[in-house]
Coordinates of C-alpha atoms in Angstrom, one line a residue:
X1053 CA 124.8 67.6 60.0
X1054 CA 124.1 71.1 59.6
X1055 CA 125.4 73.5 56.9
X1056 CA 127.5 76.1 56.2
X1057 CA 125.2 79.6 54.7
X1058 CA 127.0 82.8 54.2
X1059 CA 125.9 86.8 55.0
X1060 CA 127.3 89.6 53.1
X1061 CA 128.2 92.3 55.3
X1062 CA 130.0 95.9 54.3
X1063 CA 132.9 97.2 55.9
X1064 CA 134.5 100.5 56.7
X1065 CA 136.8 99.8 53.7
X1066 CA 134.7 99.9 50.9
X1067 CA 137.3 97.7 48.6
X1068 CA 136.4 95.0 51.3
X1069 CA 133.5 92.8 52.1
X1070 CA 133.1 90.7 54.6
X1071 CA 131.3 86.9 54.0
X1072 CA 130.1 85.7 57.5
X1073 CA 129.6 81.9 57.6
X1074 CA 127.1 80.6 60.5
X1075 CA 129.4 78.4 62.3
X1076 CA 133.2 78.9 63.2
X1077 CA 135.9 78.0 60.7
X1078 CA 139.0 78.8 62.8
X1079 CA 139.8 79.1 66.5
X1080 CA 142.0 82.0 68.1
X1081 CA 144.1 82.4 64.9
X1082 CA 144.0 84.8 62.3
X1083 CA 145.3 84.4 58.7
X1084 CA 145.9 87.1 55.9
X1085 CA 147.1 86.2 52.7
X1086 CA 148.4 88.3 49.8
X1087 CA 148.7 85.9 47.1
X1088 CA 148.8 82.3 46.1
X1089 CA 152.1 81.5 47.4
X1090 CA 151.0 82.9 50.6
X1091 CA 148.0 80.7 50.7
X1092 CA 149.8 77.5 50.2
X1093 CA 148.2 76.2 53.7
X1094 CA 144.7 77.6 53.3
X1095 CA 143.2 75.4 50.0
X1096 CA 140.0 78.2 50.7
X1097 CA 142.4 81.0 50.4
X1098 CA 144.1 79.3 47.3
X1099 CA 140.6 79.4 45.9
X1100 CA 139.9 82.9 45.7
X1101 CA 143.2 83.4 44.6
X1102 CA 142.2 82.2 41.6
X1103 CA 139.1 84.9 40.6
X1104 CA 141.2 87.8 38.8
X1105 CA 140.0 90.4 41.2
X1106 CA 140.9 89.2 44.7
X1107 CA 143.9 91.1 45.9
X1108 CA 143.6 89.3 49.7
X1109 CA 142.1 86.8 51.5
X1110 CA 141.7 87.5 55.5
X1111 CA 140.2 84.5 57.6
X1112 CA 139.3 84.9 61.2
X1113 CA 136.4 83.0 63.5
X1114 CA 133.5 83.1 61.2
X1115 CA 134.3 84.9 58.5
X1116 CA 136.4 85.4 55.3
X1117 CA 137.0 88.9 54.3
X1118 CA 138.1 89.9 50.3
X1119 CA 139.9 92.7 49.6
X1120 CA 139.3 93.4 45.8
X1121 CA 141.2 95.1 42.9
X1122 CA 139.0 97.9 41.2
X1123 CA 138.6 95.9 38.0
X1124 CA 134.8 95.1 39.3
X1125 CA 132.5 96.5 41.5
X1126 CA 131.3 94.3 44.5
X1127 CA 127.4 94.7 43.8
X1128 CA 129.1 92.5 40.1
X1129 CA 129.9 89.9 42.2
X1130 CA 129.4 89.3 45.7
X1131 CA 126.3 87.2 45.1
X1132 CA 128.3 84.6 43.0
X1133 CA 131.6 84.6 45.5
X1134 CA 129.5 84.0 48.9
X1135 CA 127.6 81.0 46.8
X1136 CA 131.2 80.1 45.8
X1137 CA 132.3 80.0 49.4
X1138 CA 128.7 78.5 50.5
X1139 CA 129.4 75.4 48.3
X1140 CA 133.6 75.2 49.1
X1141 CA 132.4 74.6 52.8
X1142 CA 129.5 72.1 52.3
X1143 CA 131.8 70.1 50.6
X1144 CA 133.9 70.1 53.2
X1145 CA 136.2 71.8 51.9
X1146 CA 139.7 72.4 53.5
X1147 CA 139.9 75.9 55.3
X1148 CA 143.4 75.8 56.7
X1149 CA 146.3 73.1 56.9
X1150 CA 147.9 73.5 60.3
X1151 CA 151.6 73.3 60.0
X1152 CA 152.9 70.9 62.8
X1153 CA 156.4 72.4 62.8
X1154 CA 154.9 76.0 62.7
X1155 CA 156.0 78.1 65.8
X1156 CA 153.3 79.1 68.5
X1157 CA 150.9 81.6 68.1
X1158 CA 152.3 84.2 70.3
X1159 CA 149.7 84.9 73.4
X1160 CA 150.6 87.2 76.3
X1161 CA 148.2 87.0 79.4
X1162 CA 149.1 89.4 82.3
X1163 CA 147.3 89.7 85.5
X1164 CA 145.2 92.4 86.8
X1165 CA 143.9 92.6 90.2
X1166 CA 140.0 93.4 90.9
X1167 CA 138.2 95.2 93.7
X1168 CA 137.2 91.7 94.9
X1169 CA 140.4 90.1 97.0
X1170 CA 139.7 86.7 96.1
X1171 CA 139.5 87.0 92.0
X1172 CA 142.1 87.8 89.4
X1173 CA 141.6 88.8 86.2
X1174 CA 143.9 87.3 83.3
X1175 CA 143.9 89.1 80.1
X1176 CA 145.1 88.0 76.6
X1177 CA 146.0 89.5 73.7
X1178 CA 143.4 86.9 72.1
X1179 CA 139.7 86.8 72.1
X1180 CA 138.7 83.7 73.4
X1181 CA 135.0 84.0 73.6
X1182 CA 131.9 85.6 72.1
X1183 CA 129.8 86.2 75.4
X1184 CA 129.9 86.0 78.9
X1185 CA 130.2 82.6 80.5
X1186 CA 130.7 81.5 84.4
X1187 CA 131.3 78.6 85.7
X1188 CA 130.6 77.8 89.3
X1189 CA 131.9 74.5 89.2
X1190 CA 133.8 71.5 87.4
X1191 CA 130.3 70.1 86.2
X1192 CA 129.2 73.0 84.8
X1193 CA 132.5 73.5 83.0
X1194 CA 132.4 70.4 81.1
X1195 CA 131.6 71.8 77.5
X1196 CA 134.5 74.1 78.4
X1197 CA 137.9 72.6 78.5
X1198 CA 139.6 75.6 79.4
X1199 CA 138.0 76.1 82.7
X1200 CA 137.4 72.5 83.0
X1201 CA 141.2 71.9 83.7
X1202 CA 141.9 75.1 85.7
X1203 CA 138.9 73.5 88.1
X1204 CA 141.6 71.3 88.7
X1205 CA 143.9 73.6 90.3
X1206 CA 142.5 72.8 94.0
X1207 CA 142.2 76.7 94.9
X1208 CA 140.2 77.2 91.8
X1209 CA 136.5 78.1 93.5
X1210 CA 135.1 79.9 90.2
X1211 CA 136.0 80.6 86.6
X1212 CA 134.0 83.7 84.6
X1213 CA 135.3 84.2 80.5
X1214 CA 134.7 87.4 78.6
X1215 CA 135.9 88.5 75.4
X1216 CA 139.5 88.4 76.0
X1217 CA 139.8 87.4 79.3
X1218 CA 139.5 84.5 82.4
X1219 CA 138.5 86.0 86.0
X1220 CA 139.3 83.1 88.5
X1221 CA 137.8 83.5 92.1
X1222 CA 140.0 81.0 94.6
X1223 CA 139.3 79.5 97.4
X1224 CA 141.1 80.9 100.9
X1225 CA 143.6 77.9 100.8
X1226 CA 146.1 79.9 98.6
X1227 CA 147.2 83.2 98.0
X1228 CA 147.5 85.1 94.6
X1229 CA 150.9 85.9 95.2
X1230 CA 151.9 82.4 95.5
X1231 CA 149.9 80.9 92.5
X1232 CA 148.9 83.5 90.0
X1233 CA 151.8 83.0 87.9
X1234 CA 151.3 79.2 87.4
X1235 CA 147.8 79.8 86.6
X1236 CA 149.3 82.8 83.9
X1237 CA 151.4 80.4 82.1
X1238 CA 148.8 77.8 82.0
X1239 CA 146.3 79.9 80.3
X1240 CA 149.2 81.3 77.8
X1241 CA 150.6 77.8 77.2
X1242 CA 146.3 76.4 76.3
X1243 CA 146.2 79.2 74.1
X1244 CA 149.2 79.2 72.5
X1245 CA 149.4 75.0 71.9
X1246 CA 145.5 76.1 69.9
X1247 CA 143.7 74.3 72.3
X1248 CA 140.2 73.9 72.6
X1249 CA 138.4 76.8 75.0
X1250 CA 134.6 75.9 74.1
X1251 CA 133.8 72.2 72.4
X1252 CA 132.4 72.5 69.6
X1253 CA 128.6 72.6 70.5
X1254 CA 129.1 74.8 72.8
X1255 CA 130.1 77.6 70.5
X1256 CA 128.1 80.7 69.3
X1257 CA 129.2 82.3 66.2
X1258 CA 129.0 86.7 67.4
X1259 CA 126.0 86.8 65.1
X1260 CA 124.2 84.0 66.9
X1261 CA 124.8 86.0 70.0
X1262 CA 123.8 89.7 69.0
X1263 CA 120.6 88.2 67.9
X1264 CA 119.6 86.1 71.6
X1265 CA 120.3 89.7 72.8
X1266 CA 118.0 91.5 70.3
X1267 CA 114.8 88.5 70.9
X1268 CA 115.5 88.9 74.8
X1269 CA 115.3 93.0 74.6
X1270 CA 112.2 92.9 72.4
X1271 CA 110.3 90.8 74.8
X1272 CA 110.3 93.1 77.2
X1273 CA 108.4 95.7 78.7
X1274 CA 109.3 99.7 77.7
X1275 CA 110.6 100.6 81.2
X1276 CA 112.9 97.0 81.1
X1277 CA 114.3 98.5 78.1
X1278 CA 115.4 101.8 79.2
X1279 CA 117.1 100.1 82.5
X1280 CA 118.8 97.5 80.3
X1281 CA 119.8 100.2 78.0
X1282 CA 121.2 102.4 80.9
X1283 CA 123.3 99.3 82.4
X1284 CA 124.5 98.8 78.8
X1285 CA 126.1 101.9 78.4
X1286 CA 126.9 103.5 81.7
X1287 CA 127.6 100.8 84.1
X1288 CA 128.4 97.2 82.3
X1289 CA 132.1 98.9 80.8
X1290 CA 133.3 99.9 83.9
X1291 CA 132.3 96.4 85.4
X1292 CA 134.1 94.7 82.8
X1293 CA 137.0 96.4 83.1
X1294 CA 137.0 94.8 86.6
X1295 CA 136.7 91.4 85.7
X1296 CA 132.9 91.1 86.1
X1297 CA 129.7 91.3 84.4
X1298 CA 126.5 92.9 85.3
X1299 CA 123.1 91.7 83.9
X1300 CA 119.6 93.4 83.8
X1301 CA 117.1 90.7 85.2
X1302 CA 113.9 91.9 86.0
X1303 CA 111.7 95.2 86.8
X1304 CA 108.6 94.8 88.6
X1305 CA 106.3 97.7 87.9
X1306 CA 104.2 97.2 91.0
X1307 CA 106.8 97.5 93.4
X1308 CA 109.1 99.3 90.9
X1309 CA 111.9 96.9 92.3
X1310 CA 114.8 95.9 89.7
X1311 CA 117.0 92.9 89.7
X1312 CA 120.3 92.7 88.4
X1313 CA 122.9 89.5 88.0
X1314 CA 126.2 90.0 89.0
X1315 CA 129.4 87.6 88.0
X1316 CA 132.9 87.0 87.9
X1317 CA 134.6 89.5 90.1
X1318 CA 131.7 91.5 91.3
X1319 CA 129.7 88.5 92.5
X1320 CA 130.5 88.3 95.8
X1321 CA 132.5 91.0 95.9
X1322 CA 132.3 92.7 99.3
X1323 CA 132.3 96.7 97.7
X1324 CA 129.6 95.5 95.3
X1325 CA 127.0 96.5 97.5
X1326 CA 128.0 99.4 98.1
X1327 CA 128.4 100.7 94.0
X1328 CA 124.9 98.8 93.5
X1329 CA 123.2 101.2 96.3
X1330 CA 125.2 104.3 95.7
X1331 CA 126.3 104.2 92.3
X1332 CA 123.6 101.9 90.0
X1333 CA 120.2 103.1 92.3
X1334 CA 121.5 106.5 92.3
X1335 CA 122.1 106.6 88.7
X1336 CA 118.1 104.8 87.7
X1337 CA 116.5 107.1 90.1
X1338 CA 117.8 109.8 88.3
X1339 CA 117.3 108.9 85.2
X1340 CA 114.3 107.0 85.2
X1341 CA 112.2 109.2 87.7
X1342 CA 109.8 108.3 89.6
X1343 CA 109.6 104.8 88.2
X1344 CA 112.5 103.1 90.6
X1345 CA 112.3 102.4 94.1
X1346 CA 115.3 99.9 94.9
X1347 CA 118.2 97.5 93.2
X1348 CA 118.5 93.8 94.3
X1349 CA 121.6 91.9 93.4
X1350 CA 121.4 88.6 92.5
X1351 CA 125.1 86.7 92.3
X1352 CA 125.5 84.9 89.0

């Protein structure tokens, strides 16, 4: 069984720190407590309530943030709290007590249409994942039970999660008009009733995440870097924001030939094409001259 370790990181407020644990302590929910009374559910938050200084307790995914009264100065005592909280966890200690008779979490999901016909993006006002992940079938789905049972909708082709939302590509049997808002309150009603969306090993904490990015980016070559880099920032916003995701694959320097990975709404997607000719080979011929000659698209 692995173990819990805490990080220390600094925030924008500097009366708060952040103590990031390595795995996730709660799903979709977020808790904030002010004092002891407050924390009557959270035995962790109860805790912390006890050391003078801690004027609140926030818990959310993977870490616990402290907001602290000015009667001590963090570099005093940050060390000792995180190896407080370090050995509260590996003793398997008791983060939060769900209340059965609690009401729902309230979860709005609305639907926004994408320049591909067939796929509909749904968006919620929780995140539900920490990275990109599609899922082109009800095998490959089965370490997520979220898109594992929306496979089972019988129009459901392809399911693609990011951040906050779901992009389902359907199959020609249906049309969105007639089933997207079926598929709208099933997504609400899973998150709401704090169902699982990943199992459990199937998780990655945001930190384990950033860091597979960073080792992938420093194995490459200079020129990979400045493409990835340019995707990054100029083009993989704007493909989000439709309901997709575009991925840097791989730069040949002999041919000077890049591949790229598209998913969710832009795979398949009959304008995609078009934008990867005349918007994303446009834009790397011009900014990386000389050193581009064309961009292939490989669907995700």
């Amino acid at each position: 069984m692995s173990t819990y370790s805490i990080t220390i990181e600094p925030t924008s407020n500097p009366a708060i720190k952040k103590f990031q644990a390595n795995k996730f302590l709660v799903d979709h929910n977020s808790y904030e407590f002010h004092n002891i009374d407050e924390a009557k559910n959270s035995p962790l938050a109860q805790q912390l309530f006890y050391l003078p200084f801690v004027k609140t307790v926030y818990i959310s995914q993977n870490f616990i943030a402290v907001e602290k009264f000015n009667i001590v100065d963090w570099i005093d005592v940050q060390d000792e709290l995180a190896g407080q909280l370090e050995n509260f966890l590996n003793d398997n200690g008791v983060f939060i007590i769900e209340d059965a008779t609690a009401k729902k979490i309230p979860v709005t999901v609305y639907a926004e249409s994408t320049p591909n016909p067939a796929v509909l993006k749904f968006v919620t006002n929780k995140k539900i994942v920490t990275e990109t992940l599609e899922f082109k079938n009800i095998d490959e789905a089965k370490n997520a039970p979220l898109a594992l049972q929306l496979f089972h909708f019988p129009f459901v082709k392809e399911v693609f999660m990011d951040s906050n939302y779901v992009s389902i590509q359907k199959y020609e049997v249906a049309d969105w008009d007639s089933v997207f808002q079926e598929v709208r309150e099933f997504i609400k009603n899973w998150i709401e009733d704090g169902k699982e969306i990943l199992s459990e090993n199937f998780k990655k904490t945001p930190q384990a995440v950033e860091a597979q990015k960073e080792q992938d980016f420093e194995n490459m070559d200079d020129t990979s870097k400045e493409i990835a880099n340019i995707i990054e920032e100029y083009v993989k916003p704007a493909v989000a924001s439709d309901g997709g995701n575009i991925m840097f694959k791989h730069y040949d320097p002999e041919t000077k030939n890049v591949q790229v990975v598209l998913q969710g709404a832009c795979s398949g997607c009959p304008s995609s094409t078009f934008t990867l000719k005349n918007g994303i080979e446009t834009m790397l011929k011009e900014m990386l001259q000389g050193r581009i000659n064309s961009v292939e698209a490989i669907n995700g």
